[in-house]
Amino acid sequence: DAGVIQSPRHEVTEMGQEVTLRCKPISGHNSLFWYRQTMMRGLELLIYFNNNVPIDDSGMPEDRFSAKMPNASFSTLKIQPSEPRDSAVYFCASIPTQPYNEQFFGPGTRLTVL
Amino acid sequence: GDSVTQMEGPVTLSEEAFLTINCTYTATGYPSLFWYVQYPGEGLQLLLKATKADDKGSNKGFEATYRKETTSFHLEKGSVQVSDSAVYFCALSGNSGYSTLTFGKGTMLLVSP
């Protein structure tokens, strides 16, 4: 299996622009997690889905952030409008059928907002 | 709520030295405990895990024992290599039923030849 796939790997954009990050979980995995990593705050869970349904989005920082999972093989995290403080590495992770603890992480998207 | 505290880094060692990275946790019930490793420019990879008290997780020469009495899960390796240089994250998975992870802030390990 190719593992969790994220695109793009790097994104540089200007403040105010819309940014869309993409994730393809491992085939057969039915839970998906979005994380943000910064030096100041470490790893933060933003939102997670189970069977394509958002379960908990309490970690989403504000209304500028939104996430969707239209089907079992694709998820997006959108920031609109982007701000410099959104600069971070965003990770996607997936796990197979519950209950199962190990999360498999993608390589991350490094976002820079100028 | 659940929380994980791990020692701040960087931890700087010479090759073949003994490694300990401390990790303590706060959680209700009986969480599962994990160590993840992040190499430069990559995502996190599971290094080892333990799902119940007194379990020992081990992988690639690393070990950690789930100590419920001290709420700890310290990572150890008897002889580190330059290739072990990375950031190590301690994490727990609570009892929510959805395997969400609570991470510590990470400890950078730098091993010199």
CSV table of C-alpha atoms in Angstrom, one decimal:
chain,number,residue,atom,x,y,z
A,1,ASP,CA,0.0,0.0,0.0
A,2,ALA,CA,1.2,3.5,-0.7
A,3,GLY,CA,0.4,4.8,2.7
A,4,VAL,CA,-1.5,8.0,3.4
A,5,ILE,CA,-1.0,10.5,0.6
A,6,GLN,CA,-1.1,14.3,1.1
A,7,SER,CA,-0.9,17.0,-1.5
A,8,PRO,CA,0.7,19.4,-2.0
A,9,ARG,CA,3.8,18.7,0.0
A,10,HIS,CA,4.6,22.4,0.1
A,11,GLU,CA,2.4,25.4,-0.4
A,12,VAL,CA,3.3,29.1,-0.3
A,13,THR,CA,0.5,31.6,-0.6
A,14,GLU,CA,-0.3,35.2,0.3
A,15,MET,CA,-2.5,36.4,3.1
A,16,GLY,CA,-6.1,36.4,2.1
A,17,GLN,CA,-5.9,33.6,-0.4
A,18,GLU,CA,-7.8,30.3,-0.2
A,19,VAL,CA,-5.8,27.2,0.5
A,20,THR,CA,-6.9,23.6,0.0
A,21,LEU,CA,-5.0,20.7,1.4
A,22,ARG,CA,-5.8,17.2,0.3
A,23,CYS,CA,-5.5,13.8,1.8
A,24,LYS,CA,-6.0,10.2,0.6
A,25,PRO,CA,-6.2,7.7,3.5
A,26,ILE,CA,-5.0,4.2,3.3
A,27,SER,CA,-7.5,2.0,1.5
A,28,GLY,CA,-9.9,0.3,3.9
A,29,HIS,CA,-9.2,2.7,6.7
A,30,ASN,CA,-12.4,4.3,7.9
A,31,SER,CA,-11.3,7.0,10.3
A,32,LEU,CA,-9.3,10.1,9.3
A,33,PHE,CA,-7.6,12.8,11.4
A,34,TRP,CA,-6.3,16.2,10.5
A,35,TYR,CA,-3.5,17.7,12.7
A,36,ARG,CA,-1.5,20.9,12.7
A,37,GLN,CA,2.1,21.1,13.9
A,38,THR,CA,3.9,24.3,15.0
A,39,MET,CA,6.9,24.9,17.1
A,40,MET,CA,4.9,26.9,19.6
A,41,ARG,CA,1.9,24.6,20.0
A,42,GLY,CA,3.2,21.2,19.0
A,43,LEU,CA,0.7,18.7,17.4
A,44,GLU,CA,-2.9,19.8,17.6
A,45,LEU,CA,-5.9,17.6,16.5
A,46,LEU,CA,-8.1,19.8,14.3
A,47,ILE,CA,-10.9,17.4,13.3
A,48,TYR,CA,-11.6,13.7,12.8
A,49,PHE,CA,-14.0,11.7,10.7
A,50,ASN,CA,-15.4,8.2,11.1
A,51,ASN,CA,-17.0,6.6,8.1
A,52,ASN,CA,-16.8,10.0,6.3
A,53,VAL,CA,-18.8,11.7,9.1
A,54,PRO,CA,-17.2,14.5,11.1
A,55,ILE,CA,-17.1,13.4,14.7
A,56,ASP,CA,-15.4,16.2,16.5
A,57,ASP,CA,-14.3,19.5,15.0
A,58,SER,CA,-13.6,21.3,18.3
A,59,GLY,CA,-10.0,21.6,17.4
A,60,MET,CA,-10.7,23.7,14.3
A,61,PRO,CA,-9.3,27.1,15.3
A,62,GLU,CA,-11.9,29.3,13.7
A,63,ASP,CA,-14.5,29.6,11.0
A,64,ARG,CA,-11.9,30.2,8.4
A,65,PHE,CA,-11.1,26.5,8.6
A,66,SER,CA,-13.3,23.8,7.1
A,67,ALA,CA,-12.9,20.1,6.3
A,68,LYS,CA,-14.8,17.7,4.2
A,69,MET,CA,-14.7,14.0,3.5
A,70,PRO,CA,-17.0,13.4,0.5
A,71,ASN,CA,-16.0,9.7,0.3
A,72,ALA,CA,-13.9,7.1,2.0
A,73,SER,CA,-10.8,7.8,-0.2
A,74,PHE,CA,-10.5,11.6,0.0
A,75,SER,CA,-10.6,14.5,2.4
A,76,THR,CA,-9.8,18.2,2.2
A,77,LEU,CA,-8.9,20.9,4.7
A,78,LYS,CA,-9.6,24.4,3.5
A,79,ILE,CA,-8.5,27.7,4.9
A,80,GLN,CA,-10.3,30.8,3.6
A,81,PRO,CA,-9.0,33.4,3.9
A,82,SER,CA,-5.5,32.4,5.0
A,83,GLU,CA,-3.4,34.4,7.5
A,84,PRO,CA,0.3,34.3,8.3
A,85,ARG,CA,-0.4,32.6,11.7
A,86,ASP,CA,-1.8,29.6,9.8
A,87,SER,CA,1.7,28.8,8.6
A,88,ALA,CA,2.4,25.3,9.9
A,89,VAL,CA,2.8,21.7,8.8
A,90,TYR,CA,-0.6,20.0,8.4
A,91,PHE,CA,-0.8,16.2,8.8
A,92,CYS,CA,-3.4,13.7,7.9
A,93,ALA,CA,-3.7,10.3,9.5
A,94,SER,CA,-5.9,7.3,9.1
A,95,ILE,CA,-6.7,4.2,11.0
A,96,PRO,CA,-8.5,1.0,10.1
A,97,THR,CA,-11.8,-0.3,11.5
A,98,GLN,CA,-12.4,0.6,15.1
A,99,PRO,CA,-11.4,-0.2,17.8
A,100,TYR,CA,-7.8,0.1,16.7
A,101,ASN,CA,-5.3,2.5,18.1
A,102,GLU,CA,-2.4,2.9,15.7
A,103,GLN,CA,-2.7,6.0,13.5
A,104,PHE,CA,-0.8,6.0,10.1
A,105,PHE,CA,0.4,9.5,9.2
A,106,GLY,CA,1.0,11.1,5.9
A,107,PRO,CA,4.1,13.1,5.1
A,108,GLY,CA,2.4,16.4,5.8
A,109,THR,CA,1.9,19.6,3.9
A,110,ARG,CA,4.1,22.6,4.8
A,111,LEU,CA,2.0,25.7,4.5
A,112,THR,CA,3.6,29.2,4.4
A,113,VAL,CA,1.3,32.2,4.3
A,114,LEU,CA,3.2,35.4,3.5
B,1,GLY,CA,-8.7,16.1,30.3
B,2,ASP,CA,-6.0,13.8,29.0
B,3,SER,CA,-2.5,15.2,28.9
B,4,VAL,CA,1.1,14.0,28.2
B,5,THR,CA,4.2,15.6,29.5
B,6,GLN,CA,7.6,14.7,28.1
B,7,MET,CA,11.1,16.1,28.8
B,8,GLU,CA,12.2,19.0,26.8
B,9,GLY,CA,15.0,18.7,24.4
B,10,PRO,CA,17.2,18.7,22.6
B,11,VAL,CA,18.8,15.7,24.0
B,12,THR,CA,22.4,15.5,22.7
B,13,LEU,CA,24.3,12.2,22.9
B,14,SER,CA,27.3,10.6,21.4
B,15,GLU,CA,26.9,7.4,19.4
B,16,GLU,CA,26.5,4.3,21.6
B,17,ALA,CA,25.3,6.2,24.6
B,18,PHE,CA,22.3,5.2,26.7
B,19,LEU,CA,19.1,7.0,26.0
B,20,THR,CA,16.2,7.8,28.3
B,21,ILE,CA,13.3,10.2,27.3
B,22,ASN,CA,10.9,10.6,30.1
B,23,CYS,CA,7.1,10.7,29.6
B,24,THR,CA,4.3,10.9,32.1
B,25,TYR,CA,0.6,11.1,31.5
B,26,THR,CA,-2.7,12.1,33.0
B,27,ALA,CA,-5.8,10.2,31.9
B,28,THR,CA,-8.9,8.6,33.2
B,29,GLY,CA,-9.4,4.9,32.8
B,30,TYR,CA,-6.9,2.7,31.0
B,31,PRO,CA,-5.3,4.5,28.0
B,32,SER,CA,-3.1,2.9,25.4
B,33,LEU,CA,0.4,4.5,25.3
B,34,PHE,CA,2.6,5.1,22.2
B,35,TRP,CA,5.9,6.5,21.1
B,36,TYR,CA,6.0,8.0,17.7
B,37,VAL,CA,9.2,9.1,15.8
B,38,GLN,CA,9.4,11.9,13.3
B,39,TYR,CA,12.5,12.1,11.0
B,40,PRO,CA,13.3,15.4,9.4
B,41,GLY,CA,10.8,16.3,6.6
B,42,GLU,CA,8.6,13.3,7.3
B,43,GLY,CA,5.4,12.4,9.0
B,44,LEU,CA,5.1,10.5,12.3
B,45,GLN,CA,5.8,6.8,12.4
B,46,LEU,CA,4.7,4.5,15.2
B,47,LEU,CA,7.8,3.3,17.1
B,48,LEU,CA,6.2,1.2,19.8
B,49,LYS,CA,3.1,0.9,21.9
B,50,ALA,CA,1.7,-0.7,25.1
B,51,THR,CA,-2.0,-1.2,25.7
B,52,LYS,CA,-2.2,-2.3,29.3
B,53,ALA,CA,-0.3,-1.8,32.6
B,54,ASP,CA,3.1,-3.6,32.8
B,55,ASP,CA,3.2,-4.2,29.1
B,56,LYS,CA,6.6,-3.5,27.4
B,57,GLY,CA,6.6,-2.2,23.9
B,58,SER,CA,9.8,-2.7,21.9
B,59,ASN,CA,11.1,-2.0,18.4
B,60,LYS,CA,14.5,-1.3,16.8
B,61,GLY,CA,16.2,-1.5,20.1
B,62,PHE,CA,13.9,1.0,21.8
B,63,GLU,CA,11.8,-0.1,24.8
B,64,ALA,CA,9.2,1.5,27.0
B,65,THR,CA,7.2,-0.1,29.9
B,66,TYR,CA,3.6,1.0,30.8
B,67,ARG,CA,3.8,1.9,34.5
B,68,LYS,CA,0.4,2.7,35.9
B,69,GLU,CA,1.6,3.3,39.4
B,70,THR,CA,3.8,6.1,38.3
B,71,THR,CA,1.7,7.0,35.2
B,72,SER,CA,4.9,6.8,33.1
B,73,PHE,CA,6.0,5.4,29.8
B,74,HIS,CA,9.7,6.3,29.5
B,75,LEU,CA,11.6,5.5,26.3
B,76,GLU,CA,15.0,3.8,26.5
B,77,LYS,CA,17.6,2.5,24.2
B,78,GLY,CA,20.9,0.9,25.2
B,79,SER,CA,23.1,2.2,22.4
B,80,VAL,CA,22.0,5.0,20.1
B,81,GLN,CA,23.1,5.5,16.6
B,82,VAL,CA,23.4,8.7,14.5
B,83,SER,CA,20.4,7.4,12.5
B,84,ASP,CA,18.3,7.7,15.6
B,85,SER,CA,18.4,11.5,15.4
B,86,ALA,CA,14.8,12.6,15.2
B,87,VAL,CA,11.9,14.0,17.2
B,88,TYR,CA,10.2,11.5,19.6
B,89,PHE,CA,6.6,12.0,20.6
B,90,CYS,CA,4.9,10.3,23.5
B,91,ALA,CA,1.1,9.9,23.1
B,92,LEU,CA,-1.9,8.3,24.7
B,93,SER,CA,-5.2,7.1,23.3
B,94,GLY,CA,-8.1,7.4,25.7
B,95,ASN,CA,-11.4,5.7,26.0
B,96,SER,CA,-13.4,7.8,23.5
B,97,GLY,CA,-13.9,4.9,21.2
B,98,TYR,CA,-12.4,6.7,18.3
B,99,SER,CA,-8.6,6.2,18.9
B,100,THR,CA,-7.9,9.9,19.1
B,101,LEU,CA,-4.3,10.6,20.3
B,102,THR,CA,-3.1,13.2,22.8
B,103,PHE,CA,0.5,14.0,22.1
B,104,GLY,CA,3.3,15.4,24.2
B,105,LYS,CA,5.3,18.3,22.7
B,106,GLY,CA,8.1,16.1,21.4
B,107,THR,CA,11.7,15.7,22.3
B,108,MET,CA,14.4,16.2,19.8
B,109,LEU,CA,17.3,13.7,19.9
B,110,LEU,CA,20.6,14.6,18.3
B,111,VAL,CA,23.3,11.9,18.1
B,112,SER,CA,26.8,12.8,17.1
B,113,PRO,CA,29.4,10.3,15.8
